[in-house]
Amino acid sequence: MPNFQTSALDKLDYPLTQGEAVFEFESSSSRGNKLIMTTLQEERFVLKISQKENGRYLVKGDKITRPARVSFLQKALINFRNASNAVEICSNIEPKNPLHVRTSPYLKGVEFFANDFETQDEIWIEIGFGSGRHLLHQAKKNPNIQFIGLEIHKPSIEQVLRQCELQGITNILVVDYDARLFLEFVASNSVGKIFVHFPVPWDKKPHRRVFSQSFIEESLRVLNLGGQLELRTDSQNYFEFSFAQMMCLAKASVHVKKNKDLDIISKYEDRWRRMEKDIYDVTLTNEISSPPISKVGKLKFSQSVDFKEVCERFTEEIFRGDGFFVHLEELFVVSATSGLIRVSFGANERNEKSYIWINEGNVSYFPDNVLATKNNVDADKIIKKWIYGTCN
Ligand SMILES: C[S@@+](CC[C@H](N)C(=O)[O-])C[C@H]1O[C@@H](n2cnc3c(N)ncnc32)[C@H](O)[C@@H]1O
């Protein structure tokens, strides 16, 4: 990501316009970090200044508020460097080093599934598609199915998007999101198949496995009548664990096969076959129709708060609940009545990071796109108790 280092920065008079960028205000924390609220072509984001051990300042885009286009960050950093008369010691912000981030119409954020996703086609989901051999094969074989591929490994995502482009495949949407949390964005009874092929066995940390009681229950909710959740694994441990989880259901239709041949052999399967390992398939068929769920909205604050009083109470703190947490990380002060608190919160499996922006009594999440997932809602209740001073 674009950044530069310098040994000195002039103090700016805010608000200040330089080139296309408007620098609105600066806020500082007791750790010596600074945030600069920046607007460029109607996108609002934050530049971050931190002081390194060698006394240099590192100026970069803040990860939480990163604009969609890296070129915006480059422009903002160049304008900030010019406005503050900084002499760069090392830098990658000039356009001669343009930074490319692969974009594709088929790569979607969860916000898309929360707000905009609609299809008349049946959906099939593949979780942890890795090299994507199985996903690409199924998508070509079933052009009338809308595929959703979930993966958290970025090079695998890039590889599959490139293959979709090269092979002209248009019925796959790829999401970089933890599969254990994704299903709550999916409508009830809309999915024909969920493939989980060769998931990481996590023998020493079973709580990190994709399969759990709540994952199985959410899978059954999103599957249509006759829809199937299909696990394929070389791990006897994982097979027995998942089978036992399915057997905890009050009613279940489960089929087990050993060393079944598929049309396509994934990269992992290739490896296990060469090692002559056994492969287990467990298929759970859904036999119930589930009620619809409402769309996942956004979190909001409705009451005002006194920033001065919040400042007096602030200490870095972590609150833990059942499966979720809230971490109040750092307080940045703009003035006596305004500032930002950097927070991370949500499900233990996945950090949500945001700022709570208090400005003349008004409170909001910044950026204003925190989704009201189950764990975020639980975390938000704790945040509100803390902000409004009703925590005991
Ligand atoms: C062992 S590989 C198997 C890949 C592929 N299914 C195959 O058969 O070749 C497991 C894949 O699952 C992905 N993965 C692990 N945990 C995940 C999660 N919680 N959500 C989505 N993907 C995950 C990993 O990044 C990895 O690519």
XYZ file of C-alpha atoms and ligand atoms in Angstrom:
419
model
C 0.000 0.000 0.000
C 1.237 3.510 -0.750
C 3.178 5.243 2.024
C 6.133 7.538 2.600
C 8.580 8.228 5.388
C 9.903 11.649 6.324
C 11.853 13.168 9.197
C 9.739 16.367 9.419
C 6.203 17.550 8.626
C 4.968 21.153 8.756
C 1.892 21.708 10.918
C -1.139 22.359 8.706
C -3.967 24.832 9.186
C -7.158 22.792 8.831
C -9.326 22.631 6.785
C -6.918 22.836 3.867
C -7.334 22.127 0.159
C -4.322 20.924 -1.777
C -4.804 19.748 -5.356
C -7.844 17.473 -5.460
C -7.655 16.629 -1.730
C -9.347 18.366 1.185
C -7.719 17.732 4.582
C -10.540 18.415 7.052
C -8.962 17.972 10.480
C -6.247 16.196 12.409
C -6.730 14.064 15.526
C -4.050 12.759 17.905
C -3.818 9.868 20.350
C -1.826 9.584 23.568
C 0.396 7.034 21.743
C 1.544 9.797 19.379
C -0.413 8.542 16.324
C -2.348 10.988 14.164
C -5.312 10.648 11.815
C -6.016 13.149 9.035
C -9.624 13.174 7.793
C -9.380 13.463 4.009
C -11.886 13.910 1.183
C -11.068 13.308 -2.475
C -13.789 13.298 -5.149
C -16.504 12.659 -2.528
C -14.680 9.701 -0.973
C -13.839 10.243 2.661
C -10.963 8.344 4.252
C -8.210 8.752 6.782
C -4.441 9.175 6.457
C -2.431 7.874 9.371
C 0.836 9.291 10.716
C 2.854 7.234 13.175
C 6.280 7.987 14.566
C 8.846 5.204 14.188
C 11.598 4.320 16.651
C 14.213 6.074 14.500
C 12.247 9.320 14.849
C 10.895 9.233 11.274
C 7.223 9.686 10.487
C 5.445 6.995 8.488
C 2.507 8.453 6.518
C 0.058 6.006 4.929
C -3.603 5.272 4.272
C -5.502 3.897 7.259
C -6.602 0.295 6.575
C -10.083 0.640 8.082
C -11.199 3.487 5.831
C -9.209 2.539 2.704
C -10.787 4.031 -0.459
C -11.887 1.653 -3.216
C -9.183 2.943 -5.598
C -5.537 2.832 -4.548
C -4.871 5.773 -6.889
C -6.975 7.954 -4.507
C -4.582 7.145 -1.684
C -1.600 7.912 -3.882
C -3.078 11.308 -4.828
C -4.011 12.154 -1.223
C -0.538 11.223 0.038
C 1.178 13.296 -2.680
C -1.011 16.296 -1.796
C -0.393 15.810 1.921
C 3.368 15.546 1.342
C 3.292 18.778 -0.699
C 1.101 20.654 1.798
C 3.300 19.706 4.755
C 6.600 20.292 2.887
C 7.755 16.789 3.737
C 11.004 15.540 2.245
C 10.555 11.839 1.486
C 13.176 9.422 2.772
C 11.551 6.398 1.160
C 8.288 6.335 -0.740
C 6.097 4.493 -3.234
C 3.445 7.160 -3.786
C 4.397 8.612 -7.164
C 2.285 7.399 -10.134
C 5.457 6.056 -11.779
C 4.908 3.188 -9.307
C 1.172 2.666 -9.910
C -0.243 0.048 -7.613
C -2.620 -2.393 -9.195
C -5.209 -4.222 -7.217
C -7.095 -6.751 -9.265
C -10.719 -5.816 -9.683
C -13.350 -8.016 -11.229
C -17.122 -7.700 -11.592
C -17.287 -11.212 -10.140
C -15.449 -10.367 -6.892
C -18.041 -9.169 -4.363
C -17.935 -7.919 -0.792
C -20.470 -9.163 1.758
C -22.152 -5.733 1.550
C -23.288 -6.806 -1.920
C -24.947 -9.913 -0.473
C -26.450 -7.863 2.374
C -27.933 -5.167 0.109
C -28.097 -6.000 -3.578
C -27.803 -9.690 -4.398
C -30.819 -11.182 -6.133
C -31.098 -14.131 -8.470
C -33.849 -16.255 -9.961
C -31.352 -19.090 -10.448
C -30.627 -21.820 -7.959
C -27.464 -21.106 -5.933
C -24.624 -23.564 -5.279
C -21.913 -22.580 -2.798
C -18.365 -23.892 -2.597
C -16.503 -23.216 0.641
C -12.693 -22.979 0.565
C -12.359 -23.555 -3.191
C -8.529 -23.364 -3.124
C -7.157 -23.815 -6.665
C -10.790 -23.731 -7.860
C -10.650 -26.857 -10.038
C -13.941 -28.210 -8.678
C -15.714 -24.816 -8.673
C -14.698 -23.971 -12.263
C -15.628 -27.477 -13.457
C -19.083 -27.339 -11.823
C -19.757 -23.802 -13.119
C -18.978 -24.828 -16.710
C -21.071 -27.989 -16.379
C -24.063 -26.136 -14.849
C -24.458 -22.782 -16.659
C -27.936 -22.188 -15.171
C -26.714 -22.362 -11.604
C -25.420 -19.250 -9.813
C -22.234 -20.284 -7.983
C -20.840 -18.489 -4.946
C -17.241 -19.341 -4.112
C -15.975 -18.538 -0.619
C -12.263 -18.342 0.077
C -10.007 -16.443 2.475
C -6.705 -17.102 0.651
C -6.134 -14.116 -1.680
C -3.837 -15.801 -4.250
C -6.494 -18.539 -4.723
C -9.141 -15.837 -5.248
C -6.971 -14.067 -7.848
C -6.300 -17.371 -9.622
C -9.981 -18.278 -9.896
C -10.978 -14.783 -11.068
C -8.285 -14.962 -13.755
C -9.551 -18.409 -14.859
C -13.142 -17.102 -15.011
C -11.917 -14.297 -17.278
C -9.825 -16.615 -19.480
C -12.522 -19.283 -19.797
C -15.446 -16.833 -20.145
C -17.207 -18.159 -17.024
C -19.859 -15.694 -15.819
C -21.877 -17.688 -13.279
C -19.426 -17.553 -10.363
C -19.367 -14.812 -7.711
C -16.318 -14.907 -5.471
C -16.339 -13.639 -1.873
C -13.341 -13.102 0.379
C -15.115 -13.883 3.659
C -15.063 -16.444 6.429
C -17.425 -19.245 5.449
C -18.481 -19.779 9.061
C -20.142 -16.356 9.028
C -21.289 -15.970 5.432
C -24.490 -18.023 5.417
C -26.421 -15.449 7.431
C -26.406 -13.279 4.267
C -28.111 -16.015 2.232
C -31.909 -16.316 1.844
C -33.657 -19.363 3.309
C -34.307 -22.329 0.974
C -32.352 -20.786 -1.937
C -29.352 -23.102 -2.235
C -29.169 -26.477 -3.997
C -25.708 -27.576 -2.885
C -22.987 -26.547 -0.460
C -19.612 -28.152 -1.169
C -16.953 -28.296 1.533
C -14.094 -30.209 -0.056
C -10.947 -30.985 1.901
C -11.430 -28.352 4.622
C -8.459 -27.630 6.882
C -8.786 -30.347 9.605
C -7.617 -28.102 12.501
C -7.041 -31.188 14.676
C -5.400 -29.119 17.418
C -7.878 -26.190 17.208
C -11.270 -27.775 16.397
C -13.082 -24.462 17.123
C -11.544 -23.130 13.860
C -13.202 -25.824 11.743
C -15.804 -24.770 9.185
C -18.123 -27.513 10.456
C -19.902 -26.810 13.733
C -23.433 -27.241 15.036
C -24.362 -23.672 14.045
C -22.786 -24.050 10.566
C -24.841 -27.211 9.958
C -28.044 -25.523 11.173
C -27.432 -22.440 8.983
C -26.681 -24.743 6.017
C -30.023 -26.513 6.495
C -31.792 -23.144 6.640
C -30.332 -21.927 3.325
C -30.714 -25.284 1.524
C -33.889 -25.852 -0.436
C -35.936 -29.013 0.054
C -33.703 -31.837 -1.135
C -30.649 -29.527 -1.137
C -27.385 -31.081 0.028
C -24.433 -30.166 2.229
C -21.509 -32.195 0.927
C -18.309 -32.771 2.907
C -15.363 -34.507 1.201
C -12.307 -35.091 3.353
C -9.201 -37.241 3.677
C -9.214 -36.739 7.465
C -10.908 -39.574 9.356
C -10.995 -37.301 12.378
C -12.844 -34.542 10.504
C -15.218 -37.079 8.954
C -16.105 -38.569 12.370
C -16.423 -35.134 13.970
C -18.767 -33.814 11.248
C -20.820 -37.013 11.199
C -21.245 -36.804 14.990
C -22.364 -33.154 14.656
C -24.980 -34.174 12.083
C -26.177 -36.924 14.416
C -26.904 -34.268 17.060
C -29.746 -33.000 14.837
C -33.224 -34.132 15.896
C -33.815 -35.489 12.361
C -31.227 -36.016 9.649
C -30.809 -37.729 6.311
C -27.099 -38.536 6.033
C -25.230 -40.635 3.475
C -21.632 -41.745 3.810
C -19.393 -43.010 1.024
C -15.751 -44.068 1.068
C -13.380 -43.513 -1.863
C -16.107 -42.257 -4.209
C -14.823 -41.084 -7.629
C -15.748 -37.576 -8.802
C -15.521 -36.165 -12.370
C -12.846 -33.753 -11.243
C -9.899 -34.236 -8.917
C -8.851 -31.194 -6.869
C -5.249 -30.281 -6.122
C -5.525 -31.640 -2.594
C -7.258 -34.803 -3.675
C -4.440 -35.411 -6.145
C -1.958 -35.315 -3.301
C -3.936 -37.663 -1.027
C -4.558 -40.134 -3.857
C -0.860 -40.347 -4.589
C -0.386 -41.124 -0.893
C -3.173 -43.772 -1.176
C -5.197 -42.139 1.610
C -8.881 -42.944 2.086
C -11.380 -40.249 1.166
C -14.717 -39.844 2.940
C -17.882 -38.215 1.594
C -20.693 -37.267 3.970
C -23.845 -35.798 2.424
C -26.590 -34.233 4.539
C -29.895 -33.730 2.696
C -32.278 -31.013 3.848
C -35.862 -32.153 4.407
C -37.367 -29.050 5.988
C -38.592 -25.729 4.668
C -37.277 -22.779 6.737
C -38.964 -19.417 7.353
C -37.508 -16.371 5.529
C -35.032 -14.146 7.362
C -34.818 -10.377 7.107
C -31.917 -8.692 5.259
C -28.833 -7.816 7.279
C -28.969 -4.011 7.796
C -26.383 -1.558 9.143
C -25.559 -0.578 12.718
C -26.470 2.947 13.830
C -26.383 5.128 16.959
C -29.516 7.080 17.824
C -28.633 9.035 21.012
C -26.083 11.828 21.386
C -23.122 11.711 23.763
C -20.737 14.119 25.507
C -17.236 13.602 24.034
C -15.502 15.191 27.034
C -17.128 12.662 29.370
C -16.183 9.778 26.991
C -12.537 10.993 26.974
C -12.409 10.936 30.760
C -13.625 7.325 30.865
C -11.574 5.970 27.955
C -8.962 3.273 28.589
C -7.937 0.541 26.175
C -10.242 -2.338 27.102
C -11.460 -5.707 25.824
C -14.960 -7.042 26.567
C -15.775 -10.676 25.759
C -19.159 -12.296 25.177
C -20.320 -15.700 23.922
C -18.509 -16.017 20.554
C -17.842 -12.271 20.167
C -15.695 -9.485 21.596
C -15.246 -5.699 21.662
C -11.807 -4.074 21.794
C -11.664 -0.319 22.445
C -8.223 0.264 20.957
C -7.228 3.909 20.745
C -8.780 7.327 21.329
C -7.984 10.165 18.903
C -8.870 13.698 19.991
C -9.745 16.400 17.460
C -11.048 19.029 19.910
C -12.858 19.235 23.267
C -16.098 18.185 21.568
C -14.963 15.850 18.841
C -12.828 12.760 18.259
C -12.614 9.171 17.079
C -12.282 5.849 18.889
C -10.674 3.010 16.982
C -12.527 -0.243 17.768
C -12.383 -3.863 16.685
C -15.307 -6.118 17.478
C -17.666 -8.841 16.274
C -17.267 -12.580 15.902
C -14.182 -14.238 17.370
C -13.584 -15.729 13.884
C -13.524 -12.389 12.120
C -12.548 -8.905 13.255
C -14.673 -5.971 12.244
C -12.636 -2.778 12.496
C -14.136 0.673 12.542
C -14.050 4.090 14.193
C -16.705 5.542 16.439
C -16.828 9.181 15.449
C -18.189 11.614 18.026
C -18.719 15.118 16.661
C -20.554 17.802 18.668
C -22.611 15.131 20.424
C -23.473 13.091 17.303
C -22.191 9.505 17.226
C -21.679 7.335 14.125
C -19.579 4.444 12.898
C -16.985 5.590 10.382
C -17.013 4.387 7.665
C -20.777 4.053 7.887
C -20.990 0.460 6.612
C -20.880 -1.829 9.653
C -23.267 -4.687 8.922
C -25.713 -5.828 11.578
C -24.642 -9.480 11.569
C -25.615 -11.532 14.649
C -22.213 -11.150 16.320
C -21.880 -7.478 15.356
C -25.289 -6.746 16.909
C -24.183 -8.413 20.171
C -20.914 -6.451 20.115
C -22.759 -3.208 19.275
C -24.942 -3.615 22.407
C -21.769 -3.613 24.536
C -20.326 -0.657 22.597
C -23.530 1.333 23.176
C -23.577 0.479 26.884
C -20.003 1.734 27.104
C -20.505 4.863 24.992
C -23.608 5.893 26.933
C -21.912 5.059 30.241
C -24.389 2.371 31.308
C -21.768 -0.414 31.702
C -21.316 -1.512 35.288
C -7.082 -27.747 2.235
S -7.629 -26.467 1.188
C -8.713 -27.291 0.060
C -8.916 -26.501 -1.189
C -9.847 -27.115 -2.227
N -11.191 -27.286 -1.710
C -9.297 -28.422 -2.769
O -9.947 -29.447 -2.586
O -8.231 -28.391 -3.368
C -8.753 -25.595 2.255
C -9.127 -24.231 1.717
O -10.126 -23.675 2.545
C -9.846 -22.294 2.761
N -10.470 -21.927 4.052
C -10.059 -22.305 5.284
N -10.882 -21.817 6.230
C -11.840 -21.106 5.573
C -12.970 -20.337 5.994
N -13.276 -20.238 7.294
N -13.738 -19.725 5.053
C -13.425 -19.835 3.722
N -12.362 -20.539 3.281
C -11.588 -21.162 4.174
C -8.342 -22.216 2.762
O -7.860 -20.915 2.444
C -7.962 -23.243 1.719
O -7.855 -22.686 0.420
